[in-house]
Amino acid sequence: MRLSRYFMPILKENPKEAEIVSHRLMLRAGMIRQQSQGIYSWLPLGKRVLDKVNAIIRDEQNRAGAIELSMPTLQSAELWQESGRYDAYGKEMLRIKDRQDRPMLYGPTNEEMVTDIFRSSVKSYKDLPLNLYHIQLKFRDEIRPRFGTMRSREFMMKDAYSFDLTREGAEHSYNKMFAAYLRTFDRLGLRAIPMRADTGPIGGNLSHEFIILADTGESEVFCHKDFVGFDVPDDRTDFDSVEGLKSIFDKWTSLYAATSEMHDEAAFNAVPEGERLSARGIEVGHIFYFGTKYSEAMGAKVQGPDGKEHFVHMGSYGIGPTRLVPAIIEASHDDNGIIWPASVAPFDIVVINMKAGDQACDDTCELIYAALTKAGKDVLYDDTDDRAGTKFATADLIGVPVQIIAGPRAVANGEVEVKDRKTGARETMTIEAAINRFVA
Ligand code: 5CA
């Protein structure tokens, strides 16, 4: 991508409305724009990061055996009247009428709709277990939308829904998502700690929130320090192994960890003082087991091996991609801007032409840009005629992991500089060496 032809509206000034660093940096880097309160456009740079986050989420959902579909944002009120949540959900639900005066709503979550899909076609235990997910916009008319896309009214959610014949089966499905979440957040460069959580309007009695520790987090959390160093399940994890997944779940729930709603002061005080961690956190994921709550209300049953009908046991599993992007920034930035983990960076490399219009600089940059693009890298080429200082500031602000800098003096020697955004380390090397480093 040539910056001269891209759309990346950088802000020079710090936006006044932004209270936390991620919101400030997302606005300054031209990643998002607020359209009305708590409703955002994702501009091209932000969209690239969001897509990469979603690709990792999708990859890990698929690995754990979940199957992707796509359900609509607008739902009929009828389904929610069946479950009893139409009245219970309150003012957070955006209610709409269509031209025939039929009550509709903008989905805040999809338990009802997915249960409807399930009951219309699954009739036998032989089709279980089943886990269906989508990545879709949701709307919740939050009283206090704030911090940009961290707590917005329209937001994206990956929501998965599992169906099992028995409680034991449902626990295995829960553990699959539990392990998939540990892997997902790890690949996003985050340390997420599962904590016992309240179930709120979703219901049920088994639930974990996945929390990123950050000073700007909205939740107050309490946990054992050792979680920070725990190993995450690797890519050899067998998601079909009931015992294997149970042992991952047991290990990650063996020490104290709870959000403020579930906090037990006495149990926490039993943890040796030096091992206690009391901090603020950002909830990036939330998983629930709620048994037959929706299947009973909506008549979702299958024939079991005993020939009898059984209401299915269900769970639901949410991740907030549009919250994860600012959460990653909260965890990884410095005074100059964002520092993206390579896995979600909008571009892998930025090539900075310090003197656009200078034949040797132009030729060198074109050569590098073409070679790296051909090798499958996402490359941003700063070919604008801005001052070098402005270009460096922009590259640091948008947080691309590697900068290749071509200035007239180095280029005259057949060299460029390679800068690591995270460490700030700079290395001068030949043009060929710079290309080879990333083409390997
Ligand atoms: N049906 C269940 C799980 S599929 C559910 O709705 N869970 S939830 O309410 O906990 O939301 C799941 C995830 O969505 C949260 O962990 C959070 O990451 C994200 N999320 C929830 N509300 C917002 C919001 N207002 N803005 C941004 N992300 C949000």
GROMACS .gro file of C-alpha atoms and ligand atoms in nm, residues 109 111 140 142 149-152 155 157 159 161 202 283-286 288 316-318 320 323, ligand 1:
model
   52
  109THR     CA    1  -2.676  -1.149   2.186
  111GLU     CA    2  -2.905  -1.740   2.245
  140ARG     CA    3  -2.658  -0.265   2.364
  142GLU     CA    4  -2.530   0.114   2.738
  149THR     CA    5  -1.466   0.103   2.113
  150MET     CA    6  -1.379  -0.038   2.456
  151ARG     CA    7  -1.737   0.012   2.571
  152SER     CA    8  -1.951   0.111   2.277
  155PHE     CA    9  -1.982  -0.352   1.896
  157MET     CA   10  -1.883  -1.006   1.917
  159ASP     CA   11  -2.041  -1.556   2.001
  161TYR     CA   12  -2.319  -2.160   2.132
  202ILE     CA   13  -2.737  -1.459   3.022
  283GLU     CA   14  -1.299  -0.819   3.029
  284VAL     CA   15  -1.219  -0.942   2.678
  285GLY     CA   16  -1.414  -1.267   2.687
  286HIS     CA   17  -1.692  -1.430   2.886
  288PHE     CA   18  -2.123  -1.940   3.029
  316SER     CA   19  -2.246  -1.956   2.521
  317TYR     CA   20  -1.904  -1.807   2.467
  318GLY     CA   21  -1.833  -1.445   2.380
  320GLY     CA   22  -1.530  -0.878   2.194
  323ARG     CA   23  -1.283  -0.421   2.261
  4415CA     N1   24  -2.412  -1.437   2.498
  4415CA     C1   25  -2.298  -1.419   2.582
  4415CA     C2   26  -2.177  -1.490   2.533
  4415CA     S1   27  -2.184  -1.530   2.367
  4415CA     C3   28  -2.269  -1.271   2.602
  4415CA     O1   29  -2.339  -1.187   2.548
  4415CA     N2   30  -2.167  -1.241   2.680
  4415CA     S2   31  -2.118  -1.096   2.726
  4415CA     O2   32  -2.228  -1.010   2.754
  4415CA     O3   33  -2.030  -1.116   2.836
  4415CA     O4   34  -2.038  -1.032   2.608
  4415CA     C4   35  -1.930  -1.103   2.552
  4415CA     C5   36  -1.812  -1.011   2.521
  4415CA     O5   37  -1.851  -0.905   2.437
  4415CA     C6   38  -1.754  -0.942   2.645
  4415CA     O6   39  -1.664  -1.025   2.713
  4415CA     C7   40  -1.684  -0.822   2.582
  4415CA     O7   41  -1.556  -0.859   2.535
  4415CA     C8   42  -1.774  -0.789   2.465
  4415CA     N3   43  -1.862  -0.676   2.496
  4415CA     C9   44  -1.974  -0.678   2.572
  4415CA     N4   45  -2.030  -0.555   2.581
  4415CA    C10   46  -1.949  -0.471   2.506
  4415CA    C11   47  -1.953  -0.332   2.475
  4415CA     N5   48  -2.050  -0.251   2.519
  4415CA     N6   49  -1.855  -0.281   2.397
  4415CA    C12   50  -1.756  -0.361   2.350
  4415CA     N7   51  -1.749  -0.493   2.376
  4415CA    C13   52  -1.843  -0.548   2.453
   0.00000   0.00000   0.00000
